[in-house]
Amino acid sequence: MSATSANKDDFFAQTAVPERFSEKYELMKEFVSKHRAIGNRVVLVSSGGTTVPLESRTVRFIDNFSIGTRGSASAEYPLYFLQHGYAVIFLYRLRSLEPYSRHLQRRLMDMLEVKGDSVTVKHDHTSSLKSILQQYEGVKAKDLLLSIDFTSLAEYLHLLRASAQILNAIHSKALLYLAAAVSDFYIPKHEMPEHKIQSSTDKPLQLSLQLVPKMLKPLVKEWAPDAFVVSFKLETDRNILIKKALSALDKYQHQVVIANLLDTRKYEVVLVTKETEKPILLSKEDSDKGLEIEEEIVKQLIARHKHFIES
Ligand code: PMT
């Protein structure tokens, strides 16, 4: 496997515009314009991993480990802070975790029971389910959550560019929270075989991948220059994590990097700005009680975003 690099214009020219792109574009535009009119802030939360197809009529693809826990949990918390007036565009990998329904996705079968002819919620799950449903209904009634799905890397980046450009209309009231796990390699469409790659040869499969340009650069400089931008840095080596986060802030000139390690990401992150490094920790006891690190991450970011808007 080898890799060479493209620039952002090559990337967009070499990848197809996603299906239903204009429909999704219009939904995002309408959502932002509605919340702009009532003075709300809007946060774009990206979540889940991107796929890199190996064939045009895709049978096989390279995928990423993320299942969207970080993004889906985080998307709920701005909504707990309704007094802060946030609406959320949730840009997520299809079939990864989603806000609210994530609480049921893994536990549904344990929450329900058959009683006579009907299916009911088990007594000890009633209050948690009721609370999730009430939050969800509140959010729906106020139209505070717009979910837009993607699967491939190209879909994600086309939609990211569109949403950032749309959000630029609300200037500093836009917050971009880029938690999706984005592939760094792809196969341009003119190099991709149309049909399923055949295995009936003796030779091992050789793949040639291009490097995906880092989209944080045009995002901060061109697409949403007035927005508050939070990127994530994922590493497996603790020794290089903070250095890489600081180098990203220096290179892209955005506001915050949330640095996390693959193995400890649910219990430990560092909120890095050019001037500060703030560790955010979740203890084992708090985790066992059902608390999540995303609540504190979002609380910290909302405070910093408020300061950013005011200054
Ligand atoms: O979903 P979970 O299982 O809960 O996992 C959450 C998470 C670990 C995926 C999340 O916390 C996280 O760290 N997300 C970012 C992972 C990632 O892509 O890291 P990176 O170091 O490869 O990229 C750093 C930043 O560059 C990212 O914010 C990304 O948006 C951006 N990027 C990446 C590739 C690319 N071509 N252009 C970019 O701008």
Short mmCIF file of C-alpha atoms and ligand atoms in Angstrom, two decimals:
data_model
loop_
_atom_site.label_atom_id
_atom_site.label_comp_id
_atom_site.label_asym_id
_atom_site.label_seq_id
_atom_site.Cartn_x
_atom_site.Cartn_y
_atom_site.Cartn_z
CA MET A 1 0.00 0.00 0.00
CA SER A 2 1.47 3.40 -0.92
CA ALA A 3 0.17 6.98 -0.54
CA THR A 4 0.61 10.30 -2.32
CA SER A 5 -1.09 13.60 -1.54
CA ALA A 6 -3.73 15.78 -3.25
CA ASN A 7 -4.84 19.34 -2.50
CA LYS A 8 -8.37 20.13 -1.40
CA ASP A 9 -9.58 21.21 -4.87
CA ASP A 10 -8.22 17.98 -6.37
CA PHE A 11 -9.97 16.05 -3.64
CA PHE A 12 -13.38 17.59 -4.34
CA ALA A 13 -12.88 17.25 -8.10
CA GLN A 14 -11.83 13.60 -7.72
CA THR A 15 -14.76 12.52 -5.59
CA ALA A 16 -18.42 12.35 -6.55
CA VAL A 17 -20.96 14.73 -4.99
CA PRO A 18 -22.91 12.53 -2.53
CA GLU A 19 -26.40 11.24 -3.23
CA ARG A 20 -29.17 13.47 -1.83
CA PHE A 21 -26.57 16.22 -1.35
CA SER A 22 -28.86 19.08 -2.39
CA GLU A 23 -31.67 17.83 -0.15
CA LYS A 24 -29.30 17.72 2.85
CA TYR A 25 -27.86 21.10 1.90
CA GLU A 26 -31.33 22.69 1.86
CA LEU A 27 -32.24 21.11 5.22
CA MET A 28 -29.08 22.54 6.83
CA LYS A 29 -29.61 25.94 5.25
CA GLU A 30 -33.21 26.16 6.42
CA PHE A 31 -32.25 24.98 9.93
CA VAL A 32 -29.48 27.56 10.33
CA SER A 33 -31.57 30.34 8.90
CA LYS A 34 -34.46 29.51 11.27
CA HIS A 35 -32.18 29.52 14.33
CA ARG A 36 -30.37 32.59 13.12
CA ALA A 37 -33.69 34.46 13.02
CA ILE A 38 -34.37 33.63 16.68
CA GLY A 39 -30.82 34.42 17.76
CA ASN A 40 -29.78 30.86 18.66
CA ARG A 41 -26.26 29.53 18.52
CA VAL A 42 -25.75 26.48 16.34
CA VAL A 43 -23.24 23.71 16.94
CA LEU A 44 -22.18 21.25 14.27
CA VAL A 45 -21.24 17.94 15.89
CA SER A 46 -19.51 15.47 13.57
CA SER A 47 -19.53 11.88 14.72
CA GLY A 48 -18.47 8.36 13.76
CA GLY A 49 -15.95 7.05 11.26
CA THR A 50 -15.71 7.53 7.49
CA THR A 51 -15.40 4.67 4.99
CA VAL A 52 -13.01 4.58 2.03
CA PRO A 53 -14.56 2.53 -0.79
CA LEU A 54 -12.29 0.26 -2.85
CA GLU A 55 -14.74 -0.09 -5.76
CA SER A 56 -17.24 2.33 -7.39
CA ARG A 57 -20.03 -0.18 -6.98
CA THR A 58 -18.85 -0.69 -3.46
CA VAL A 59 -18.62 -4.16 -2.02
CA ARG A 60 -15.52 -3.57 0.06
CA PHE A 61 -14.26 -0.56 1.96
CA ILE A 62 -11.67 0.46 4.57
CA ASP A 63 -13.33 1.55 7.78
CA ASN A 64 -12.52 3.24 11.06
CA PHE A 65 -13.03 2.05 14.66
CA SER A 66 -15.30 4.89 15.84
CA ILE A 67 -18.91 4.04 16.68
CA GLY A 68 -19.89 7.60 17.53
CA THR A 69 -20.06 7.48 21.33
CA ARG A 70 -18.27 10.80 21.74
CA GLY A 71 -20.31 12.65 19.12
CA SER A 72 -23.75 11.28 20.04
CA ALA A 73 -23.24 11.87 23.77
CA SER A 74 -21.91 15.38 23.15
CA ALA A 75 -24.83 16.28 20.90
CA GLU A 76 -27.19 15.77 23.82
CA TYR A 77 -25.41 18.06 26.25
CA PRO A 78 -25.83 21.39 24.50
CA LEU A 79 -29.50 20.57 24.60
CA TYR A 80 -29.39 20.20 28.37
CA PHE A 81 -28.19 23.78 28.43
CA LEU A 82 -31.22 25.19 26.70
CA GLN A 83 -30.77 28.46 28.50
CA HIS A 84 -27.62 28.87 26.40
CA GLY A 85 -29.77 28.68 23.29
CA TYR A 86 -28.01 26.07 21.15
CA ALA A 87 -29.39 24.11 18.23
CA VAL A 88 -27.45 21.11 16.91
CA ILE A 89 -26.62 19.80 13.45
CA PHE A 90 -25.56 16.21 14.04
CA LEU A 91 -23.45 15.05 11.08
CA TYR A 92 -23.09 11.34 11.71
CA ARG A 93 -22.05 8.06 10.17
CA LEU A 94 -25.14 6.14 9.14
CA ARG A 95 -25.91 3.33 11.62
CA SER A 96 -23.55 4.71 14.28
CA LEU A 97 -24.85 5.92 17.66
CA GLU A 98 -27.34 8.79 17.67
CA PRO A 99 -28.36 11.19 20.47
CA TYR A 100 -31.15 9.79 22.71
CA SER A 101 -31.68 6.54 20.80
CA ARG A 102 -28.11 5.53 21.80
CA HIS A 103 -29.47 4.85 25.31
CA LEU A 104 -31.74 2.18 23.87
CA GLN A 105 -29.60 0.74 21.08
CA ARG A 106 -27.72 -1.71 23.27
CA ARG A 107 -30.25 -2.20 26.06
CA LEU A 108 -33.65 -2.36 24.42
CA MET A 109 -34.12 -6.10 24.81
CA ASP A 110 -33.28 -5.89 28.52
CA MET A 111 -35.65 -2.99 29.10
CA LEU A 112 -38.77 -4.69 27.79
CA GLU A 113 -40.80 -7.62 29.02
CA VAL A 114 -43.84 -9.55 27.87
CA LYS A 115 -46.83 -9.34 30.21
CA GLY A 116 -49.81 -11.35 29.02
CA ASP A 117 -50.62 -10.05 25.54
CA SER A 118 -48.61 -6.85 25.79
CA VAL A 119 -45.01 -5.72 25.84
CA THR A 120 -44.15 -3.30 28.66
CA VAL A 121 -41.10 -1.47 30.00
CA LYS A 122 -39.61 -3.19 33.06
CA HIS A 123 -40.28 -1.23 36.23
CA ASP A 124 -36.63 -0.35 37.00
CA HIS A 125 -36.14 1.14 33.51
CA THR A 126 -39.32 3.25 33.46
CA SER A 127 -37.93 6.44 34.96
CA SER A 128 -34.74 6.51 32.84
CA LEU A 129 -36.70 5.81 29.67
CA LYS A 130 -39.26 8.46 30.57
CA SER A 131 -36.55 11.03 31.12
CA ILE A 132 -34.85 10.24 27.77
CA LEU A 133 -38.18 10.43 25.93
CA GLN A 134 -39.09 13.71 27.60
CA GLN A 135 -35.77 15.26 26.62
CA TYR A 136 -36.15 14.00 23.08
CA GLU A 137 -39.71 15.30 22.78
CA GLY A 138 -38.62 18.72 24.10
CA VAL A 139 -35.86 18.90 21.52
CA LYS A 140 -38.20 17.83 18.71
CA ALA A 141 -40.90 20.29 19.70
CA LYS A 142 -38.39 23.15 19.45
CA ASP A 143 -36.74 21.74 16.32
CA LEU A 144 -33.34 21.87 18.01
CA LEU A 145 -31.74 18.83 16.38
CA LEU A 146 -31.10 18.16 12.70
CA SER A 147 -29.46 14.80 11.90
CA ILE A 148 -27.60 14.45 8.60
CA ASP A 149 -25.97 11.13 7.75
CA PHE A 150 -22.85 10.21 5.79
CA THR A 151 -21.04 6.95 5.11
CA SER A 152 -17.96 7.54 2.97
CA LEU A 153 -15.08 9.95 3.46
CA ALA A 154 -16.13 11.91 0.36
CA GLU A 155 -19.71 12.26 1.59
CA TYR A 156 -18.45 13.47 4.95
CA LEU A 157 -16.09 16.08 3.50
CA HIS A 158 -18.60 17.43 0.95
CA LEU A 159 -21.16 17.78 3.75
CA LEU A 160 -18.61 19.26 6.16
CA ARG A 161 -17.66 21.94 3.65
CA ALA A 162 -21.33 22.74 2.94
CA SER A 163 -22.31 22.90 6.60
CA ALA A 164 -19.33 25.07 7.55
CA GLN A 165 -20.13 27.51 4.72
CA ILE A 166 -23.77 27.64 5.77
CA LEU A 167 -22.83 28.17 9.42
CA ASN A 168 -20.60 31.08 8.53
CA ALA A 169 -23.81 33.11 8.18
CA ILE A 170 -24.09 33.19 11.98
CA HIS A 171 -20.42 34.12 12.41
CA SER A 172 -19.11 33.67 15.96
CA LYS A 173 -22.37 32.03 17.09
CA ALA A 174 -21.36 28.91 15.17
CA LEU A 175 -19.45 26.20 17.01
CA LEU A 176 -17.86 23.36 15.06
CA TYR A 177 -17.17 20.26 17.16
CA LEU A 178 -15.28 17.86 14.92
CA ALA A 179 -15.34 14.52 16.72
CA ALA A 180 -15.69 12.32 13.62
CA ALA A 181 -12.79 9.97 12.94
CA VAL A 182 -11.76 10.97 9.44
CA SER A 183 -9.67 8.85 7.10
CA ASP A 184 -6.33 10.24 5.99
CA PHE A 185 -6.20 8.12 2.80
CA TYR A 186 -8.51 7.63 -0.17
CA ILE A 187 -8.72 6.33 -3.75
CA PRO A 188 -9.69 8.99 -6.33
CA LYS A 189 -12.71 8.02 -8.46
CA HIS A 190 -10.72 7.79 -11.72
CA GLU A 191 -8.39 5.20 -10.08
CA MET A 192 -11.15 3.11 -8.58
CA PRO A 193 -12.32 -0.07 -10.35
CA GLU A 194 -16.00 0.00 -11.20
CA HIS A 195 -16.74 -3.61 -10.34
CA LYS A 196 -15.93 -5.88 -7.44
CA ILE A 197 -12.17 -6.57 -7.25
CA GLN A 198 -11.63 -10.19 -8.24
CA SER A 199 -9.76 -12.55 -5.95
CA SER A 200 -9.25 -15.21 -8.64
CA THR A 201 -5.62 -14.22 -9.32
CA ASP A 202 -2.50 -15.52 -7.60
CA LYS A 203 -1.23 -12.06 -6.72
CA PRO A 204 -1.76 -10.18 -3.45
CA LEU A 205 -3.91 -7.04 -3.79
CA GLN A 206 -1.85 -3.84 -4.15
CA LEU A 207 -3.60 -0.61 -3.16
CA SER A 208 -2.38 2.86 -4.00
CA LEU A 209 -3.96 5.51 -1.79
CA GLN A 210 -3.74 9.28 -1.95
CA LEU A 211 -3.33 11.36 1.19
CA VAL A 212 -6.47 13.30 2.07
CA PRO A 213 -5.63 17.00 2.50
CA LYS A 214 -6.25 18.25 6.06
CA MET A 215 -9.56 20.04 5.72
CA LEU A 216 -9.14 22.01 8.95
CA LYS A 217 -7.04 24.48 7.00
CA PRO A 218 -9.68 25.62 4.45
CA LEU A 219 -12.38 25.20 7.07
CA VAL A 220 -10.78 27.79 9.36
CA LYS A 221 -9.46 30.09 6.64
CA GLU A 222 -12.19 29.99 3.99
CA TRP A 223 -15.37 28.13 4.88
CA ALA A 224 -16.18 29.35 8.39
CA PRO A 225 -13.54 31.94 9.33
CA ASP A 226 -15.68 33.52 12.07
CA ALA A 227 -16.72 30.30 13.82
CA PHE A 228 -15.42 28.78 17.04
CA VAL A 229 -13.69 25.58 15.92
CA VAL A 230 -12.93 22.58 18.12
CA SER A 231 -10.99 19.73 16.58
CA PHE A 232 -9.99 16.41 18.15
CA LYS A 233 -6.57 14.80 18.16
CA LEU A 234 -6.46 11.06 18.56
CA GLU A 235 -3.18 9.27 19.24
CA THR A 236 -2.08 5.96 20.69
CA ASP A 237 1.24 7.30 22.06
CA ARG A 238 0.85 9.54 25.15
CA ASN A 239 4.30 11.07 24.57
CA ILE A 240 3.34 12.87 21.38
CA LEU A 241 -0.31 13.77 22.12
CA ILE A 242 0.00 17.32 23.48
CA LYS A 243 2.77 18.21 21.05
CA LYS A 244 0.53 17.19 18.15
CA ALA A 245 -2.42 19.15 19.58
CA LEU A 246 -0.31 22.32 19.95
CA SER A 247 1.09 21.87 16.48
CA ALA A 248 -2.47 21.62 15.05
CA LEU A 249 -3.45 24.87 16.82
CA ASP A 250 -0.40 26.55 15.42
CA LYS A 251 -0.92 25.24 11.91
CA TYR A 252 -4.68 25.79 11.56
CA GLN A 253 -5.14 28.74 13.95
CA HIS A 254 -8.42 27.49 15.40
CA GLN A 255 -9.54 27.76 19.01
CA VAL A 256 -9.42 24.37 20.78
CA VAL A 257 -8.07 20.86 20.36
CA ILE A 258 -9.47 18.06 22.51
CA ALA A 259 -6.60 15.60 22.83
CA ASN A 260 -7.40 11.96 23.58
CA LEU A 261 -5.76 8.55 23.56
CA LEU A 262 -7.46 5.57 22.00
CA ASP A 263 -7.45 3.45 25.17
CA THR A 264 -8.48 6.08 27.72
CA ARG A 265 -10.73 8.34 25.64
CA LYS A 266 -13.82 7.72 27.79
CA TYR A 267 -12.11 8.74 31.05
CA GLU A 268 -9.46 11.27 30.18
CA VAL A 269 -9.03 14.10 27.66
CA VAL A 270 -7.02 17.32 27.64
CA LEU A 271 -8.63 20.52 26.44
CA VAL A 272 -5.77 22.33 24.72
CA THR A 273 -5.68 25.97 23.63
CA LYS A 274 -2.62 27.99 22.63
CA GLU A 275 -2.35 29.27 26.19
CA THR A 276 -3.75 26.46 28.37
CA GLU A 277 -3.91 22.70 28.86
CA LYS A 278 -6.87 21.60 30.95
CA PRO A 279 -7.17 17.90 31.81
CA ILE A 280 -10.75 16.63 32.10
CA LEU A 281 -11.09 13.35 33.99
CA LEU A 282 -13.95 11.01 34.78
CA SER A 283 -13.45 8.75 37.79
CA LYS A 284 -14.40 5.07 37.78
CA GLU A 285 -17.10 5.76 40.44
CA ASP A 286 -18.67 8.53 38.34
CA SER A 287 -18.54 6.36 35.24
CA ASP A 288 -20.27 3.53 37.15
CA LYS A 289 -22.98 6.01 38.16
CA GLY A 290 -23.63 6.63 34.47
CA LEU A 291 -21.88 10.00 34.20
CA GLU A 292 -20.05 10.76 30.96
CA ILE A 293 -16.94 12.80 30.26
CA GLU A 294 -18.71 14.57 27.37
CA GLU A 295 -20.85 16.56 29.83
CA GLU A 296 -17.77 18.31 31.28
CA ILE A 297 -16.17 18.74 27.82
CA VAL A 298 -19.29 20.46 26.52
CA LYS A 299 -19.69 22.59 29.66
CA GLN A 300 -16.11 23.85 29.27
CA LEU A 301 -16.58 24.57 25.58
CA ILE A 302 -19.83 26.45 26.06
CA ALA A 303 -18.08 28.77 28.54
CA ARG A 304 -15.20 29.34 26.13
CA HIS A 305 -17.55 29.86 23.19
CA LYS A 306 -19.50 32.46 25.21
CA HIS A 307 -16.28 34.33 25.92
CA PHE A 308 -15.31 34.08 22.22
CA ILE A 309 -18.64 35.60 21.11
CA GLU A 310 -18.42 38.42 23.66
CA SER A 311 -14.87 39.29 22.76
O1 PMT B 1 -16.65 7.52 18.52
P1 PMT B 1 -15.84 7.12 19.71
O2 PMT B 1 -15.60 5.63 19.77
O3 PMT B 1 -16.42 7.67 20.98
O4 PMT B 1 -14.38 7.78 19.55
C1 PMT B 1 -14.23 9.17 19.63
C2 PMT B 1 -12.96 9.63 18.84
C3 PMT B 1 -11.73 9.00 19.45
C4 PMT B 1 -13.11 9.24 17.38
C5 PMT B 1 -12.89 11.20 18.97
O5 PMT B 1 -12.73 11.55 20.32
C6 PMT B 1 -11.72 11.75 18.15
O6 PMT B 1 -10.60 11.85 18.62
N1 PMT B 1 -12.00 12.15 16.88
C7 PMT B 1 -10.97 12.64 15.94
C8 PMT B 1 -10.20 11.48 15.39
C9 PMT B 1 -9.26 11.94 14.29
O7 PMT B 1 -9.61 11.96 13.15
O8 PMT B 1 -8.09 12.36 14.71
P2 PMT B 1 -6.88 12.80 13.76
O9 PMT B 1 -5.77 13.04 14.69
O10 PMT B 1 -6.70 11.80 12.64
O11 PMT B 1 -7.38 14.16 13.09
C10 PMT B 1 -7.31 15.38 13.80
C11 PMT B 1 -8.35 16.37 13.27
O12 PMT B 1 -8.09 16.62 11.90
C12 PMT B 1 -9.80 15.86 13.40
O13 PMT B 1 -10.58 16.78 14.17
C13 PMT B 1 -10.31 15.83 11.97
O14 PMT B 1 -11.59 16.43 11.87
C14 PMT B 1 -9.30 16.64 11.19
N2 PMT B 1 -9.04 16.08 9.88
C15 PMT B 1 -8.77 14.77 9.73
C16 PMT B 1 -8.51 14.27 8.46
C17 PMT B 1 -8.56 15.15 7.37
N3 PMT B 1 -8.32 14.72 6.15
N4 PMT B 1 -8.81 16.45 7.54
C18 PMT B 1 -9.05 16.93 8.78
O15 PMT B 1 -9.26 18.13 8.93
#
